[in-house]
Amino acid sequence: MAHASPLTTDGLVQILFGSSAFQMLRAGSELGLFTLLHRRPGLAPPEIGRELDLAERPVQILLLGTTALGLTARQGDGYENADVLNGLFAQGTWEIIEDLVEYEERIVRPAEVDFVASLRENTNVGLRRIKGTGEDLYHRLSADPELEQLFYRCMRSWSRLSNPVLVEKADLTGARRVLDVGGGDGVNAIALAQANPGVEFTVLDLPGTVEIARKKIAEHGLSDRISVRAADIFADTYPTGHDCVLFANQLVIWSPPENIRLLRKAHAALPDGGRVLVFNAMSDDSGDGPLYAALDNVYFATLPAAASTIYRWGQYEEWFAAAGFVKPERLPGGRWTPHGVISAVK
């Protein structure tokens, strides 16, 4: 397992001014700099200013920041996007990054100021930044329809970023019906249904959420293979008739006892030989990485629910055993995000 390089003073500067680094990324995204340089690489600062309707001073500030961070590069008198950004545009995934930037700015950033308080109090203090009365983010979102729409739009983008891992690693060979617990707007069920034509799915989630899912499923022409069912995943019994239960980006939200409780409910709903699949970001058992998981934990510590965190692979194996599952199997995604699938059998 790769370990972090020793910290340098340059690295310390990036940490110290980390919020400023994010604002440079946000500005380049929101002002259209990266899209402009994708269409017209090599533009000089005066041309960039005219295209973005920015004066000389703001253009200098913006280009200094994006270039020092490696987001853009100077070639002679002109500027172009970094290779990694060019790759995202070529893959058609830059719009995902733009959604994630908006998500970080509008949902995560207001709450992350409560990170220290959240650590001290061992709960999601940042939830107070979201109006409503529920004890977790998902129950509160219904009090702010505009924020709820933004949240689920950006969740779809997070899922689009990581779903290639889910589709590749979630082996549904022999499965006939999959129960997608906490399936949100159906993005994971839709991706898996498209990749597994012979399998049917049921999305289980809160009433308002499954209505969003119903519309998305219909838009993809999959209403005949993906059904929805409104339920509280903790309070309600899971429907039977499924030979696989999927928890996608779900168990990072809850505490270990709550996760064992959810897995036991899945175990009760499955026939002998049925499988449970858990898909989300994972942290290393060594406790020193990856960086993605370490930094994303600021969000999980401050906002979603009282005990949210990115857990280690080994913890899932412990919970599987406690819930009665056997034969755990780890399937790391091997991509730049630390997503993977871990499965077990009843």
Short mmCIF file of C-alpha atoms in Angstrom, two decimals:
data_model
loop_
_atom_site.label_atom_id
_atom_site.label_comp_id
_atom_site.label_asym_id
_atom_site.label_seq_id
_atom_site.Cartn_x
_atom_site.Cartn_y
_atom_site.Cartn_z
CA MET A 1 0.00 0.00 0.00
CA ALA A 2 1.44 3.39 -1.00
CA HIS A 3 2.14 5.82 1.80
CA ALA A 4 2.10 9.61 1.73
CA SER A 5 5.33 11.37 0.78
CA PRO A 6 7.08 13.36 3.53
CA LEU A 7 5.54 16.79 3.99
CA THR A 8 7.41 19.72 2.44
CA THR A 9 6.94 23.43 3.05
CA ASP A 10 5.18 23.67 -0.33
CA GLY A 11 2.85 20.93 0.81
CA LEU A 12 2.26 22.79 4.05
CA VAL A 13 1.35 25.92 2.06
CA GLN A 14 -1.27 23.96 0.11
CA ILE A 15 -2.77 22.69 3.36
CA LEU A 16 -2.68 26.09 5.05
CA PHE A 17 -4.38 27.73 2.07
CA GLY A 18 -6.48 24.71 1.14
CA SER A 19 -9.74 26.66 1.12
CA SER A 20 -8.13 29.22 -1.20
CA ALA A 21 -6.98 26.44 -3.52
CA PHE A 22 -10.56 25.21 -3.71
CA GLN A 23 -11.79 28.73 -4.49
CA MET A 24 -9.37 28.89 -7.43
CA LEU A 25 -10.84 25.66 -8.77
CA ARG A 26 -14.35 26.96 -8.15
CA ALA A 27 -13.62 30.28 -9.88
CA GLY A 28 -12.10 28.59 -12.92
CA SER A 29 -15.16 26.37 -13.12
CA GLU A 30 -17.87 28.95 -12.44
CA LEU A 31 -16.35 31.70 -14.58
CA GLY A 32 -15.85 29.28 -17.46
CA LEU A 33 -12.05 29.45 -17.69
CA PHE A 34 -11.52 25.71 -18.05
CA THR A 35 -14.31 25.31 -20.60
CA LEU A 36 -12.92 28.25 -22.58
CA LEU A 37 -9.40 26.79 -22.63
CA HIS A 38 -10.82 23.44 -23.65
CA ARG A 39 -12.44 25.06 -26.68
CA ARG A 40 -9.62 27.47 -27.43
CA PRO A 41 -6.30 26.40 -25.89
CA GLY A 42 -3.43 28.88 -26.04
CA LEU A 43 -5.40 32.08 -25.39
CA ALA A 44 -3.42 34.98 -23.95
CA PRO A 45 -4.63 36.85 -20.83
CA PRO A 46 -6.20 39.79 -22.73
CA GLU A 47 -8.24 37.36 -24.83
CA ILE A 48 -9.24 35.39 -21.76
CA GLY A 49 -10.37 38.60 -20.08
CA ARG A 50 -12.52 39.57 -23.05
CA GLU A 51 -14.10 36.12 -23.28
CA LEU A 52 -14.83 35.90 -19.55
CA ASP A 53 -15.73 39.59 -19.16
CA LEU A 54 -13.01 40.11 -16.56
CA ALA A 55 -10.70 43.08 -16.07
CA GLU A 56 -6.92 42.72 -16.27
CA ARG A 57 -6.32 42.42 -12.51
CA PRO A 58 -8.87 39.61 -11.91
CA VAL A 59 -7.50 37.70 -14.91
CA GLN A 60 -3.97 37.92 -13.48
CA ILE A 61 -5.16 36.72 -10.06
CA LEU A 62 -7.13 33.85 -11.56
CA LEU A 63 -4.39 32.64 -13.91
CA LEU A 64 -1.71 32.92 -11.23
CA GLY A 65 -3.80 30.73 -8.95
CA THR A 66 -4.87 28.08 -11.44
CA THR A 67 -1.38 27.83 -12.94
CA ALA A 68 0.44 27.65 -9.59
CA LEU A 69 -1.93 24.85 -8.60
CA GLY A 70 -1.30 22.99 -11.85
CA LEU A 71 -4.87 23.34 -13.10
CA THR A 72 -3.64 25.36 -16.09
CA ALA A 73 -0.24 25.67 -17.76
CA ARG A 74 1.46 28.54 -19.53
CA GLN A 75 2.72 27.96 -23.06
CA GLY A 76 4.54 31.05 -24.37
CA ASP A 77 2.07 33.93 -24.03
CA GLY A 78 -0.95 31.66 -23.83
CA TYR A 79 -2.57 29.26 -21.37
CA GLU A 80 -4.03 25.78 -21.64
CA ASN A 81 -5.68 23.29 -19.30
CA ALA A 82 -3.66 20.71 -17.42
CA ASP A 83 -3.54 17.24 -18.98
CA VAL A 84 -5.79 15.81 -16.27
CA LEU A 85 -8.49 18.39 -17.08
CA ASN A 86 -8.11 17.70 -20.80
CA GLY A 87 -8.65 14.04 -20.03
CA LEU A 88 -11.86 14.79 -18.12
CA PHE A 89 -13.20 16.88 -21.01
CA ALA A 90 -12.29 14.10 -23.46
CA GLN A 91 -14.14 11.54 -21.32
CA GLY A 92 -17.19 13.81 -21.04
CA THR A 93 -16.85 13.87 -17.26
CA TRP A 94 -15.84 17.48 -16.66
CA GLU A 95 -19.49 18.35 -15.98
CA ILE A 96 -19.33 15.89 -13.08
CA ILE A 97 -16.45 17.84 -11.55
CA GLU A 98 -18.44 21.08 -11.96
CA ASP A 99 -21.33 19.51 -10.03
CA LEU A 100 -18.98 18.33 -7.30
CA VAL A 101 -17.48 21.81 -6.98
CA GLU A 102 -20.98 23.25 -6.52
CA TYR A 103 -21.78 20.53 -3.99
CA GLU A 104 -18.66 21.31 -1.97
CA GLU A 105 -19.36 25.04 -2.09
CA ARG A 106 -23.06 25.05 -1.24
CA ILE A 107 -23.51 22.02 1.01
CA VAL A 108 -20.16 20.96 2.45
CA ARG A 109 -18.36 24.28 2.99
CA PRO A 110 -21.02 25.94 5.21
CA ALA A 111 -20.99 22.89 7.49
CA GLU A 112 -17.26 22.15 7.59
CA VAL A 113 -16.61 25.21 9.77
CA ASP A 114 -18.07 22.99 12.51
CA PHE A 115 -15.49 20.24 11.98
CA VAL A 116 -13.60 20.86 15.23
CA ALA A 117 -16.84 21.07 17.18
CA SER A 118 -18.01 17.86 15.52
CA LEU A 119 -14.83 16.08 16.64
CA ARG A 120 -15.12 17.42 20.18
CA GLU A 121 -18.78 16.50 20.51
CA ASN A 122 -18.51 13.30 18.47
CA THR A 123 -21.55 14.16 16.38
CA ASN A 124 -22.50 15.99 13.19
CA VAL A 125 -22.63 19.55 14.56
CA GLY A 126 -22.63 20.97 11.01
CA LEU A 127 -26.17 19.68 10.49
CA ARG A 128 -27.36 22.86 12.23
CA ARG A 129 -26.51 24.68 8.98
CA ILE A 130 -29.34 22.79 7.23
CA LYS A 131 -32.84 23.95 8.09
CA GLY A 132 -35.32 21.39 9.36
CA THR A 133 -35.71 19.19 12.43
CA GLY A 134 -34.48 15.73 11.41
CA GLU A 135 -31.44 14.19 13.07
CA ASP A 136 -29.69 13.46 9.78
CA LEU A 137 -29.19 15.31 6.51
CA TYR A 138 -31.53 13.10 4.50
CA HIS A 139 -34.60 13.74 6.66
CA ARG A 140 -33.87 17.48 6.75
CA LEU A 141 -33.58 17.97 3.00
CA SER A 142 -37.34 17.78 2.51
CA ALA A 143 -37.62 21.12 4.35
CA ASP A 144 -35.65 22.81 1.54
CA PRO A 145 -36.80 21.54 -1.89
CA GLU A 146 -34.24 23.62 -3.78
CA LEU A 147 -31.37 22.26 -1.68
CA GLU A 148 -32.84 18.76 -1.93
CA GLN A 149 -32.80 18.97 -5.74
CA LEU A 150 -29.20 20.21 -5.69
CA PHE A 151 -28.21 17.42 -3.30
CA TYR A 152 -29.63 14.61 -5.41
CA ARG A 153 -28.34 16.13 -8.64
CA CYS A 154 -24.85 16.21 -7.17
CA MET A 155 -25.27 12.73 -5.67
CA ARG A 156 -25.96 11.52 -9.21
CA SER A 157 -22.68 13.12 -10.27
CA TRP A 158 -20.77 11.46 -7.42
CA SER A 159 -22.37 8.19 -8.48
CA ARG A 160 -21.51 8.73 -12.15
CA LEU A 161 -17.91 9.22 -11.05
CA SER A 162 -17.76 6.03 -9.01
CA ASN A 163 -20.39 3.81 -10.69
CA PRO A 164 -17.97 2.27 -13.19
CA VAL A 165 -16.47 0.52 -10.15
CA LEU A 166 -19.91 -0.66 -9.00
CA VAL A 167 -20.83 -1.96 -12.46
CA GLU A 168 -17.47 -3.69 -12.90
CA LYS A 169 -17.16 -5.22 -9.43
CA ALA A 170 -20.76 -6.03 -8.47
CA ASP A 171 -21.05 -9.58 -9.80
CA LEU A 172 -24.76 -10.29 -10.27
CA THR A 173 -24.27 -13.67 -11.92
CA GLY A 174 -27.21 -15.83 -10.96
CA ALA A 175 -29.11 -12.97 -9.34
CA ARG A 176 -32.73 -12.45 -10.38
CA ARG A 177 -33.86 -9.58 -8.15
CA VAL A 178 -31.76 -7.02 -6.27
CA LEU A 179 -32.99 -4.88 -3.38
CA ASP A 180 -31.22 -1.48 -3.45
CA VAL A 181 -31.49 -0.29 0.16
CA GLY A 182 -31.33 3.49 0.49
CA GLY A 183 -31.16 3.62 -3.29
CA GLY A 184 -31.79 7.37 -3.55
CA ASP A 185 -32.93 8.56 -6.96
CA GLY A 186 -32.19 5.18 -8.54
CA VAL A 187 -28.85 6.06 -10.12
CA ASN A 188 -27.15 2.86 -8.93
CA ALA A 189 -30.05 0.58 -9.84
CA ILE A 190 -30.26 2.20 -13.28
CA ALA A 191 -26.55 1.68 -13.95
CA LEU A 192 -26.68 -1.94 -12.82
CA ALA A 193 -29.90 -2.65 -14.74
CA GLN A 194 -28.34 -1.33 -17.93
CA ALA A 195 -25.30 -3.58 -17.40
CA ASN A 196 -27.33 -6.65 -16.34
CA PRO A 197 -30.33 -7.01 -18.68
CA GLY A 198 -31.73 -10.13 -17.01
CA VAL A 199 -31.93 -8.70 -13.48
CA GLU A 200 -34.78 -6.80 -11.81
CA PHE A 201 -34.34 -4.21 -9.05
CA THR A 202 -36.32 -2.63 -6.22
CA VAL A 203 -35.25 0.78 -4.89
CA LEU A 204 -36.07 1.15 -1.19
CA ASP A 205 -35.96 4.65 0.30
CA LEU A 206 -37.96 7.47 1.91
CA PRO A 207 -41.27 8.47 0.25
CA GLY A 208 -40.06 11.75 -1.29
CA THR A 209 -36.88 10.14 -2.55
CA VAL A 210 -38.54 7.20 -4.29
CA GLU A 211 -40.81 9.59 -6.16
CA ILE A 212 -37.68 11.22 -7.59
CA ALA A 213 -36.38 7.73 -8.39
CA ARG A 214 -39.62 6.75 -10.11
CA LYS A 215 -39.26 9.66 -12.54
CA LYS A 216 -35.59 8.95 -13.26
CA ILE A 217 -36.32 5.27 -13.86
CA ALA A 218 -39.12 6.15 -16.29
CA GLU A 219 -36.82 8.57 -18.14
CA HIS A 220 -34.42 5.68 -18.74
CA GLY A 221 -37.21 3.39 -19.93
CA LEU A 222 -36.62 0.91 -17.10
CA SER A 223 -39.94 1.01 -15.23
CA ASP A 224 -40.59 -2.59 -16.23
CA ARG A 225 -37.42 -3.77 -14.46
CA ILE A 226 -36.92 -1.30 -11.61
CA SER A 227 -39.68 -0.78 -9.06
CA VAL A 228 -39.66 1.54 -6.06
CA ARG A 229 -40.88 1.04 -2.52
CA ALA A 230 -41.23 3.71 0.13
CA ALA A 231 -39.86 2.70 3.53
CA ASP A 232 -37.70 3.72 6.43
CA ILE A 233 -34.68 1.46 6.08
CA PHE A 234 -34.35 1.13 9.87
CA ALA A 235 -37.97 0.96 11.00
CA ASP A 236 -39.55 -1.12 8.23
CA THR A 237 -39.12 -4.77 7.30
CA TYR A 238 -37.35 -5.34 3.99
CA PRO A 239 -39.42 -6.99 1.26
CA THR A 240 -38.58 -10.61 0.50
CA GLY A 241 -38.27 -12.16 -2.94
CA HIS A 242 -34.79 -10.75 -3.61
CA ASP A 243 -31.65 -12.87 -3.83
CA CYS A 244 -29.25 -9.94 -3.46
CA VAL A 245 -29.27 -6.86 -1.22
CA LEU A 246 -27.20 -3.82 -2.20
CA PHE A 247 -26.06 -1.05 0.13
CA ALA A 248 -24.55 1.58 -2.20
CA ASN A 249 -22.95 4.62 -0.55
CA GLN A 250 -25.15 3.88 2.44
CA LEU A 251 -23.17 2.29 5.28
CA VAL A 252 -20.74 5.22 5.43
CA ILE A 253 -23.64 7.21 6.88
CA TRP A 254 -24.37 5.18 10.00
CA SER A 255 -22.63 3.93 13.15
CA PRO A 256 -21.22 0.39 13.44
CA PRO A 257 -24.20 -0.82 15.57
CA GLU A 258 -26.61 0.72 13.05
CA ASN A 259 -24.77 -0.92 10.17
CA ILE A 260 -24.95 -4.31 11.86
CA ARG A 261 -28.67 -3.69 12.36
CA LEU A 262 -29.13 -2.94 8.65
CA LEU A 263 -27.12 -5.99 7.64
CA ARG A 264 -29.19 -8.20 9.94
CA LYS A 265 -32.35 -6.87 8.27
CA ALA A 266 -30.81 -7.76 4.91
CA HIS A 267 -29.88 -11.20 6.21
CA ALA A 268 -33.47 -11.81 7.35
CA ALA A 269 -34.85 -10.81 3.94
CA LEU A 270 -32.51 -13.02 1.91
CA PRO A 271 -32.86 -16.73 1.11
CA ASP A 272 -30.06 -19.12 1.97
CA GLY A 273 -27.26 -18.51 -0.52
CA GLY A 274 -28.36 -14.92 -1.10
CA ARG A 275 -25.70 -12.24 -1.21
CA VAL A 276 -25.16 -8.82 0.27
CA LEU A 277 -23.08 -6.21 -1.60
CA VAL A 278 -21.66 -3.07 -0.01
CA PHE A 279 -20.35 -0.38 -2.32
CA ASN A 280 -18.76 2.88 -1.21
CA ALA A 281 -15.43 4.58 -0.57
CA MET A 282 -13.16 2.61 1.74
CA SER A 283 -10.23 3.57 3.93
CA ASP A 284 -7.15 1.39 4.28
CA ASP A 285 -6.85 -1.06 7.15
CA SER A 286 -3.45 0.51 7.87
CA GLY A 287 -5.17 3.72 8.99
CA ASP A 288 -2.96 6.10 6.96
CA GLY A 289 -4.88 6.62 3.74
CA PRO A 290 -5.96 7.10 1.10
CA LEU A 291 -5.97 10.90 1.00
CA TYR A 292 -9.39 11.01 -0.68
CA ALA A 293 -10.98 9.14 2.22
CA ALA A 294 -9.11 11.19 4.81
CA LEU A 295 -10.30 14.54 3.42
CA ASP A 296 -13.82 13.37 2.56
CA ASN A 297 -14.20 12.47 6.22
CA VAL A 298 -14.48 16.18 7.05
CA TYR A 299 -17.87 16.07 5.33
CA PHE A 300 -18.87 12.79 6.94
CA ALA A 301 -17.86 13.98 10.41
CA THR A 302 -19.76 17.25 10.24
CA LEU A 303 -22.95 16.72 8.25
CA PRO A 304 -24.74 13.51 7.13
CA ALA A 305 -25.47 11.73 10.44
CA ALA A 306 -24.13 11.54 13.97
CA ALA A 307 -21.64 8.71 13.33
CA SER A 308 -20.89 8.97 9.58
CA THR A 309 -17.38 8.04 8.47
CA ILE A 310 -15.46 6.25 5.73
CA TYR A 311 -14.80 2.88 7.33
CA ARG A 312 -11.94 0.42 6.83
CA TRP A 313 -12.39 -2.72 4.74
CA GLY A 314 -11.90 -4.93 7.78
CA GLN A 315 -14.77 -3.34 9.67
CA TYR A 316 -17.25 -4.52 7.05
CA GLU A 317 -15.98 -8.07 7.44
CA GLU A 318 -16.57 -7.84 11.20
CA TRP A 319 -20.12 -6.56 10.64
CA PHE A 320 -20.86 -9.28 8.09
CA ALA A 321 -19.89 -11.92 10.66
CA ALA A 322 -21.99 -10.26 13.37
CA ALA A 323 -25.01 -10.24 11.03
CA GLY A 324 -24.61 -13.93 10.08
CA PHE A 325 -22.96 -13.59 6.68
CA VAL A 326 -20.00 -15.71 5.55
CA LYS A 327 -17.41 -15.82 2.75
CA PRO A 328 -16.56 -12.11 2.57
CA GLU A 329 -14.81 -10.96 -0.59
CA ARG A 330 -13.03 -7.63 -1.18
CA LEU A 331 -13.06 -6.10 -4.66
CA PRO A 332 -11.15 -2.77 -4.72
CA GLY A 333 -11.94 -0.50 -7.64
CA GLY A 334 -8.36 0.39 -8.49
CA ARG A 335 -9.25 3.93 -9.60
CA TRP A 336 -8.38 7.41 -8.29
CA THR A 337 -11.36 7.36 -5.95
CA PRO A 338 -11.09 4.64 -3.24
CA HIS A 339 -14.41 2.99 -4.07
CA GLY A 340 -14.85 -0.73 -3.96
CA VAL A 341 -17.29 -3.55 -3.40
CA ILE A 342 -17.25 -6.00 -0.51
CA SER A 343 -19.66 -8.91 -0.55
CA ALA A 344 -20.75 -11.85 1.60
CA VAL A 345 -23.17 -14.78 1.48
CA LYS A 346 -26.02 -15.86 3.76
#
